[in-house]
CSV table of C-alpha atoms and ligand atoms in Angstrom, one decimal:
chain,number,residue,atom,x,y,z
S,1,MET,CA,-4.6,19.8,-28.8
S,2,SER,CA,-3.0,18.6,-25.6
S,3,GLN,CA,-4.3,15.5,-24.1
S,4,LEU,CA,-6.6,15.6,-21.0
S,5,PHE,CA,-5.9,13.1,-18.5
S,6,ARG,CA,-9.1,11.7,-16.8
S,7,LEU,CA,-8.0,9.8,-13.7
S,8,GLY,CA,-9.9,8.5,-10.6
S,9,LEU,CA,-10.2,6.2,-7.7
S,10,VAL,CA,-12.8,3.5,-6.9
S,11,GLY,CA,-13.3,2.3,-3.4
S,12,TRP,CA,-15.6,2.4,-0.4
S,13,PRO,CA,-15.7,4.6,1.8
S,14,LEU,CA,-13.5,7.5,0.1
S,15,THR,CA,-14.0,10.3,2.5
S,16,HIS,CA,-10.5,10.7,3.6
S,17,SER,CA,-8.6,10.1,0.4
S,18,LEU,CA,-5.6,12.2,-0.4
S,19,SER,CA,-5.3,10.9,-3.9
S,20,PRO,CA,-7.0,13.7,-5.8
S,21,ARG,CA,-4.7,16.3,-4.1
S,22,LEU,CA,-1.5,14.1,-5.0
S,23,HIS,CA,-2.5,13.6,-8.5
S,24,GLN,CA,-3.7,17.2,-9.3
S,25,ALA,CA,-0.3,18.4,-7.8
S,26,ALA,CA,1.6,16.1,-10.2
S,27,LEU,CA,-0.5,17.1,-13.3
S,28,GLN,CA,0.3,20.7,-12.4
S,29,ALA,CA,4.0,20.2,-11.8
S,30,CYS,CA,4.3,18.3,-15.2
S,31,ASN,CA,2.1,20.9,-17.1
S,32,LEU,CA,-0.6,18.3,-18.1
S,33,ASP,CA,-4.3,19.0,-18.2
S,34,GLY,CA,-6.5,16.7,-16.4
S,35,GLU,CA,-8.6,15.7,-13.3
S,36,TYR,CA,-8.7,13.0,-10.7
S,37,VAL,CA,-12.1,12.2,-9.2
S,38,LEU,CA,-13.6,9.9,-6.4
S,39,VAL,CA,-15.8,7.3,-7.5
S,40,PRO,CA,-17.3,5.6,-4.4
S,41,VAL,CA,-18.3,2.0,-5.2
S,42,PRO,CA,-19.8,0.0,-2.5
S,43,PRO,CA,-18.6,-3.6,-1.8
S,44,LEU,CA,-19.5,-6.4,-4.1
S,45,PRO,CA,-22.2,-7.7,-4.9
S,46,ASP,CA,-24.0,-4.4,-4.4
S,47,GLY,CA,-21.4,-2.3,-6.3
S,48,GLN,CA,-21.0,-5.0,-9.2
S,49,ALA,CA,-22.9,-2.7,-11.7
S,50,ASP,CA,-21.0,0.5,-10.7
S,51,LEU,CA,-17.7,-1.2,-10.8
S,52,GLU,CA,-18.3,-2.7,-14.3
S,53,ALA,CA,-19.5,0.6,-15.5
S,54,GLN,CA,-16.1,2.5,-14.4
S,55,LEU,CA,-14.2,-0.4,-16.1
S,56,ASN,CA,-16.4,0.2,-19.2
S,57,HIS,CA,-15.2,3.8,-19.2
S,58,LEU,CA,-11.5,2.8,-19.2
S,59,ARG,CA,-12.0,0.1,-22.1
S,60,GLN,CA,-13.9,2.8,-24.0
S,61,GLY,CA,-11.3,5.5,-23.3
S,62,ARG,CA,-13.5,7.9,-21.3
S,63,LEU,CA,-11.1,7.3,-18.5
S,64,ASP,CA,-7.2,7.1,-18.8
S,65,GLY,CA,-6.5,5.6,-15.5
S,66,LEU,CA,-8.0,4.4,-12.2
S,67,ASN,CA,-6.7,3.6,-8.9
S,68,VAL,CA,-8.6,0.9,-6.9
S,69,THR,CA,-8.7,0.8,-3.1
S,70,ILE,CA,-10.6,-1.1,-0.2
S,71,PRO,CA,-12.8,-3.3,-0.7
S,72,HIS,CA,-12.1,-3.9,-4.3
S,73,LYS,CA,-8.3,-4.7,-4.6
S,74,LEU,CA,-8.8,-8.5,-4.8
S,75,SER,CA,-12.4,-8.9,-5.9
S,76,ILE,CA,-11.8,-6.9,-9.1
S,77,LEU,CA,-9.3,-9.3,-10.4
S,78,PRO,CA,-11.8,-11.5,-12.5
S,79,LEU,CA,-13.0,-8.4,-14.3
S,80,LEU,CA,-9.6,-7.7,-15.8
S,81,ASP,CA,-7.9,-9.1,-19.2
S,82,ARG,CA,-4.4,-9.2,-17.7
S,83,LEU,CA,-2.2,-8.4,-14.7
S,84,THR,CA,1.4,-7.1,-14.4
S,85,PRO,CA,3.8,-9.5,-12.9
S,86,ALA,CA,3.6,-7.5,-9.6
S,87,ALA,CA,-0.1,-7.6,-9.5
S,88,GLN,CA,0.0,-11.4,-10.4
S,89,ALA,CA,2.6,-12.1,-7.6
S,90,THR,CA,0.5,-10.4,-5.0
S,91,GLY,CA,-2.9,-11.2,-6.2
S,92,ALA,CA,-4.1,-7.8,-5.6
S,93,VAL,CA,-4.4,-4.5,-7.8
S,94,ASN,CA,-4.4,-0.8,-7.1
S,95,THR,CA,-3.8,0.5,-10.7
S,96,LEU,CA,-5.8,0.1,-13.8
S,97,TYR,CA,-5.0,1.1,-17.4
S,98,LEU,CA,-5.7,0.1,-21.0
S,99,ASP,CA,-2.8,-1.6,-22.7
S,100,PRO,CA,-3.3,-1.4,-25.9
S,101,ASP,CA,-6.9,-2.6,-25.7
S,102,GLN,CA,-6.8,-4.9,-22.9
S,103,LEU,CA,-7.8,-3.7,-19.3
S,104,ALA,CA,-4.6,-4.3,-17.2
S,105,GLY,CA,-4.2,-4.3,-13.4
S,106,ASP,CA,-1.1,-3.4,-11.8
S,107,ASN,CA,0.2,-3.1,-8.2
S,108,THR,CA,2.4,-0.2,-7.2
S,109,ASP,CA,1.8,-0.7,-3.4
S,110,ALA,CA,4.7,-3.1,-3.3
S,111,ASP,CA,7.3,-0.8,-5.1
S,112,GLY,CA,5.8,2.1,-3.4
S,113,PHE,CA,6.4,0.5,0.0
S,114,TRP,CA,9.9,-0.5,-1.0
S,115,ASN,CA,11.0,2.8,-2.6
S,116,ASP,CA,9.8,4.6,0.5
S,117,LEU,CA,11.7,2.3,2.8
S,118,GLN,CA,14.8,2.9,0.9
S,119,ASP,CA,14.2,6.6,0.9
S,120,GLN,CA,13.8,6.9,4.5
S,121,ALA,CA,16.8,4.8,5.4
S,122,SER,CA,19.0,7.0,3.0
S,123,ARG,CA,17.6,10.1,4.5
S,124,LEU,CA,18.6,8.8,7.8
S,125,HIS,CA,22.0,7.5,6.3
S,126,LEU,CA,21.0,3.8,7.4
S,127,GLU,CA,21.1,2.0,4.2
S,128,GLY,CA,23.1,-0.6,5.9
S,129,LYS,CA,20.0,-1.3,8.1
S,130,PHE,CA,18.2,-2.6,5.2
S,131,THR,CA,20.4,-5.3,4.2
S,132,PRO,CA,18.0,-8.2,4.2
S,133,GLY,CA,16.7,-8.9,7.6
S,134,THR,CA,13.5,-10.4,9.4
S,135,ALA,CA,10.2,-8.6,9.2
S,136,LEU,CA,7.0,-9.3,11.0
S,137,VAL,CA,3.8,-8.2,9.0
S,138,LEU,CA,0.8,-7.9,10.8
S,139,GLY,CA,-2.4,-8.6,8.8
S,140,ALA,CA,-2.9,-10.8,5.5
S,141,GLY,CA,-5.1,-8.5,3.2
S,142,GLY,CA,-4.1,-6.8,-0.1
S,143,ALA,CA,-1.5,-4.3,1.6
S,144,ALA,CA,0.1,-7.2,3.4
S,145,ARG,CA,0.5,-9.1,0.2
S,146,ALA,CA,2.3,-6.2,-1.4
S,147,VAL,CA,4.5,-5.7,1.4
S,148,VAL,CA,5.3,-9.4,1.9
S,149,HIS,CA,6.0,-9.8,-1.7
S,150,THR,CA,8.4,-6.9,-2.2
S,151,LEU,CA,10.3,-7.8,1.1
S,152,ALA,CA,10.6,-11.3,0.1
S,153,GLN,CA,11.8,-10.4,-3.4
S,154,HIS,CA,14.7,-8.4,-1.6
S,155,ASN,CA,15.7,-11.5,0.2
S,156,TRP,CA,14.1,-10.7,3.5
S,157,GLN,CA,12.6,-13.4,5.8
S,158,VAL,CA,9.1,-12.6,6.5
S,159,LEU,CA,6.8,-13.8,9.3
S,160,ILE,CA,3.1,-12.9,8.7
S,161,SER,CA,0.7,-12.8,11.6
S,162,SER,CA,-3.1,-12.5,11.2
S,163,ARG,CA,-6.2,-12.7,13.4
S,164,HIS,CA,-7.4,-15.6,11.1
S,165,PRO,CA,-4.1,-17.6,10.7
S,166,GLU,CA,-5.5,-19.6,7.7
S,167,GLN,CA,-5.4,-16.2,5.8
S,168,ALA,CA,-1.6,-15.8,6.7
S,169,GLN,CA,-1.1,-19.4,5.5
S,170,LYS,CA,-3.1,-18.8,2.3
S,171,LEU,CA,-0.9,-15.8,1.8
S,172,VAL,CA,2.2,-17.8,2.2
S,173,GLN,CA,1.0,-20.5,0.0
S,174,ASP,CA,0.0,-18.1,-2.8
S,175,LEU,CA,3.3,-16.1,-2.8
S,176,ALA,CA,5.9,-18.7,-2.1
S,177,PRO,CA,6.1,-20.2,-5.5
S,178,SER,CA,7.2,-17.0,-7.1
S,179,LEU,CA,10.0,-16.5,-4.7
S,180,PRO,CA,13.6,-17.5,-5.1
S,181,ALA,CA,13.8,-19.2,-1.5
S,182,PRO,CA,11.4,-20.3,1.1
S,183,THR,CA,11.5,-17.1,3.2
S,184,LEU,CA,7.9,-16.8,4.3
S,185,LEU,CA,6.4,-18.1,7.5
S,186,ALA,CA,2.8,-17.9,8.7
S,187,MET,CA,2.7,-17.6,12.5
S,188,PRO,CA,-0.2,-17.6,14.7
S,189,ALA,CA,-2.3,-14.5,15.9
S,190,LEU,CA,-0.1,-12.4,18.2
S,191,GLU,CA,-2.7,-13.4,21.3
S,192,THR,CA,-1.8,-17.1,20.9
S,193,ALA,CA,1.9,-16.8,19.9
S,194,ALA,CA,3.5,-16.8,23.3
S,195,SER,CA,6.1,-19.5,22.3
S,196,TRP,CA,7.3,-17.1,19.4
S,197,LEU,CA,7.7,-14.0,21.7
S,198,PRO,CA,9.7,-12.1,22.6
S,199,LEU,CA,10.7,-11.9,18.9
S,200,ARG,CA,13.8,-10.5,17.2
S,201,CYS,CA,12.9,-8.6,14.2
S,202,ASP,CA,14.4,-5.6,12.2
S,203,LEU,CA,11.1,-4.4,10.8
S,204,LEU,CA,7.6,-4.5,12.1
S,205,VAL,CA,4.9,-3.5,9.6
S,206,ASN,CA,1.1,-2.9,10.4
S,207,ALA,CA,-0.8,-3.8,7.5
S,208,THR,CA,-4.2,-3.9,9.3
S,209,PRO,CA,-6.5,-0.8,9.6
S,210,LEU,CA,-6.0,-0.8,13.4
S,211,GLY,CA,-5.4,2.6,14.8
S,212,MET,CA,-6.9,4.4,11.8
S,213,HIS,CA,-9.2,7.2,12.2
S,214,PRO,CA,-11.8,7.2,13.9
S,215,HIS,CA,-10.6,4.1,15.8
S,216,THR,CA,-7.4,5.9,17.0
S,217,GLN,CA,-7.3,4.2,20.3
S,218,ALA,CA,-6.7,0.7,18.6
S,219,SER,CA,-3.4,-1.0,18.1
S,220,PRO,CA,-2.4,-4.1,16.3
S,221,TRP,CA,0.2,-4.9,19.0
S,222,LEU,CA,-0.7,-6.3,22.5
S,223,GLU,CA,-0.7,-3.9,25.1
S,224,GLN,CA,1.2,-5.9,27.8
S,225,LEU,CA,3.9,-7.0,25.1
S,226,PRO,CA,7.2,-4.9,24.5
S,227,LEU,CA,7.9,-4.1,20.9
S,228,PRO,CA,10.8,-6.1,19.6
S,229,GLU,CA,14.1,-4.4,20.4
S,230,ALA,CA,15.8,-2.2,17.9
S,231,CYS,CA,13.3,-2.9,15.2
S,232,TRP,CA,11.8,-0.3,12.8
S,233,VAL,CA,8.0,0.2,13.0
S,234,TYR,CA,6.3,0.9,9.8
S,235,ASP,CA,2.5,1.6,10.1
S,236,LEU,CA,0.8,1.7,6.8
S,237,VAL,CA,-1.9,3.9,8.4
S,238,TYR,CA,-1.4,7.4,7.9
S,239,HIS,CA,-4.5,9.1,9.4
S,240,PRO,CA,-3.7,10.1,12.1
S,241,PRO,CA,-0.1,10.9,11.2
S,242,GLU,CA,1.0,9.4,14.6
S,243,THR,CA,-1.1,6.2,15.6
S,244,LEU,CA,-1.0,4.5,18.9
S,245,LEU,CA,1.4,1.9,17.7
S,246,MET,CA,4.0,4.6,16.4
S,247,ARG,CA,3.6,6.4,19.7
S,248,ARG,CA,4.3,3.4,21.8
S,249,ALA,CA,7.3,2.6,19.5
S,250,ARG,CA,8.8,6.1,20.0
S,251,GLN,CA,8.1,5.9,23.6
S,252,GLN,CA,10.3,2.6,23.6
S,253,GLY,CA,13.1,4.6,21.5
S,254,LEU,CA,12.4,3.0,18.2
S,255,TYR,CA,12.1,4.5,14.9
S,256,ALA,CA,8.4,4.7,13.7
S,257,THR,CA,7.0,5.9,10.4
S,258,ASN,CA,3.5,6.2,8.9
S,259,GLY,CA,2.3,5.1,5.5
S,260,LEU,CA,2.3,8.7,3.9
S,261,GLY,CA,5.6,8.0,2.2
S,262,MET,CA,4.3,4.7,0.8
S,263,LEU,CA,1.1,6.5,-0.5
S,264,VAL,CA,3.2,9.1,-2.2
S,265,HIS,CA,5.6,6.5,-3.8
S,266,GLN,CA,2.7,4.2,-5.1
S,267,ALA,CA,0.7,7.3,-6.6
S,268,ALA,CA,3.9,8.6,-8.4
S,269,LEU,CA,4.4,5.0,-9.9
S,270,ALA,CA,0.6,4.9,-11.0
S,271,PHE,CA,1.0,8.6,-12.4
S,272,LEU,CA,4.0,7.4,-14.5
S,273,ARG,CA,2.1,4.5,-15.9
S,274,TRP,CA,-1.1,6.5,-16.8
S,275,THR,CA,0.8,9.5,-18.3
S,276,GLY,CA,3.5,7.6,-20.1
S,277,LEU,CA,6.2,9.9,-18.5
S,278,THR,CA,9.5,8.4,-17.9
S,279,ALA,CA,11.3,7.8,-14.5
S,280,GLU,CA,13.3,10.8,-14.9
S,281,LYS,CA,10.3,12.9,-13.9
S,282,LEU,CA,9.9,10.7,-10.7
S,283,PRO,CA,11.7,13.4,-8.6
S,284,LEU,CA,9.6,16.3,-9.7
S,285,ILE,CA,6.4,14.3,-9.3
S,286,LEU,CA,7.5,13.0,-5.8
S,287,SER,CA,8.4,16.5,-4.6
S,288,ALA,CA,5.1,18.0,-6.0
S,289,MET,CA,3.1,15.2,-4.2
S,290,ARG,CA,5.0,15.7,-0.9
S,291,ALA,CA,4.4,19.5,-1.1
S,292,ALA,CA,0.8,19.0,-1.5
S,293,ILE,CA,0.6,16.9,1.5
S,294,GLU,CA,2.6,19.3,3.6
S,295,ARG,CA,0.2,22.2,2.5
S,296,GLN,CA,-2.9,20.3,3.8
S,297,SER,CA,-1.4,19.4,7.3
I,1,NAP,P1,-7.7,-5.5,3.6
I,1,NAP,O1,-7.4,-6.2,2.4
I,1,NAP,O2,-9.1,-5.3,4.0
I,1,NAP,O3,-6.7,-6.3,4.9
I,1,NAP,C1,-6.8,-5.9,6.1
I,1,NAP,C2,-6.1,-6.9,7.0
I,1,NAP,O4,-6.2,-6.4,8.4
I,1,NAP,C3,-6.7,-8.1,7.1
I,1,NAP,O5,-5.9,-9.3,7.2
I,1,NAP,C4,-7.7,-8.1,8.2
I,1,NAP,O6,-8.2,-9.4,8.6
I,1,NAP,C5,-7.0,-7.4,9.2
I,1,NAP,N1,-7.8,-6.8,10.0
I,1,NAP,C6,-9.0,-6.0,9.8
I,1,NAP,N2,-9.4,-5.5,11.0
I,1,NAP,C7,-8.7,-6.2,11.9
I,1,NAP,C8,-8.9,-6.2,13.2
I,1,NAP,N3,-10.0,-5.5,14.0
I,1,NAP,N4,-8.1,-6.8,14.0
I,1,NAP,C9,-7.0,-7.7,13.5
I,1,NAP,N5,-6.9,-7.7,12.3
I,1,NAP,C10,-7.8,-6.9,11.4
I,1,NAP,O7,-7.0,-4.1,3.7
I,1,NAP,P2,-5.5,-3.5,3.0
I,1,NAP,O8,-5.9,-3.0,1.6
I,1,NAP,O9,-4.7,-4.5,3.1
I,1,NAP,O10,-5.2,-2.2,3.9
I,1,NAP,C11,-4.8,-2.4,5.3
I,1,NAP,C12,-4.4,-1.2,5.8
I,1,NAP,O11,-3.2,-0.7,5.1
I,1,NAP,C13,-5.4,0.1,5.8
I,1,NAP,O12,-5.4,0.8,6.9
I,1,NAP,C14,-5.0,0.8,4.6
I,1,NAP,O13,-5.5,2.1,4.6
I,1,NAP,C15,-3.5,0.8,4.7
I,1,NAP,N6,-2.9,0.9,3.4
I,1,NAP,C16,-2.1,2.0,3.3
I,1,NAP,C17,-1.5,2.2,2.0
I,1,NAP,C18,-0.4,3.2,2.0
I,1,NAP,O14,0.0,3.7,0.8
I,1,NAP,N7,0.2,3.8,3.0
I,1,NAP,C19,-1.6,1.4,0.8
I,1,NAP,C20,-2.6,0.2,1.1
I,1,NAP,C21,-3.0,0.0,2.3
I,1,NAP,P3,-9.6,-9.9,8.3
I,1,NAP,O15,-9.5,-10.5,7.0
I,1,NAP,O16,-9.6,-11.0,9.4
I,1,NAP,O17,-10.5,-8.9,8.5
């Protein structure tokens, strides 16, 4: 009898999640049986019992894999038995699985972001652009940790700006020890960073929810401040497909992209992890997932 893959996503709220569509498309493309369900779990402490119940389903084999999203990516860590090196380094998880009888947490956001950056650069024949440069990351939450970790691993210098500068400092403190060279720098919130600006950077990443539906008129960048010249703008937000930040960047003649590519790449890596398929299947999975997104837009 063929295996049935029972997969899902825990988070709150989950109303606009594209993950079921992505994973159903991958199951179908790979001729696998299974389902991917949304499991809304409120923030802790209210959601504690619900969250533990889902983890028990994984431990007991009633679930084969779970994704984790806001607000549980960091708070779930104490409930797990072990972390992959990527999850350990970033201090956040987005993918859970049983290995072999330990509940393990992985972080595929980091490689998902990096793989998409490479994909886009190669599609635009701009591989050279992504020799290590300087990046400015806005926000210091779970996604920022993944982005900063992967950029620094690839020898980028990364500046981190957060509305609460102590959070950016904590991120630097936590991530720096696992890095080959001191490449991270916490900077003040943009509003108070006048002496740093205008700034030269090759890549600007929005890792805050500013601009996300329904608050589409919000932007993480100050209205009166031009965006850094010649930089790529990568908005992790993908709903709407063009955020206010992206629109401003394009008006200024800059290349701007949303977070859909990262979403697809992180999902594909989680799918490989759960199904045990090898990386050879990655192009098939990625193209099925991309087609699923195009069908819905
Ligand atoms: P998170 O852990 O909650 O972190 C959010 C960060 O943004 C924190 O530093 C937070 O600062 C800051 N922030 C929140 N509201 C803000 C505001 N009004 N003004 C200034 N800063 C604000 O969330 P996350 O998991 O990192 O996700 C961040 C964004 O990335 C979300 O939009 C998420 O959908 C997106 N994302 C996309 C992908 C993808 O695959 N494309 C993957 C992961 C995440 P405080 O702590 O001070 O609130």
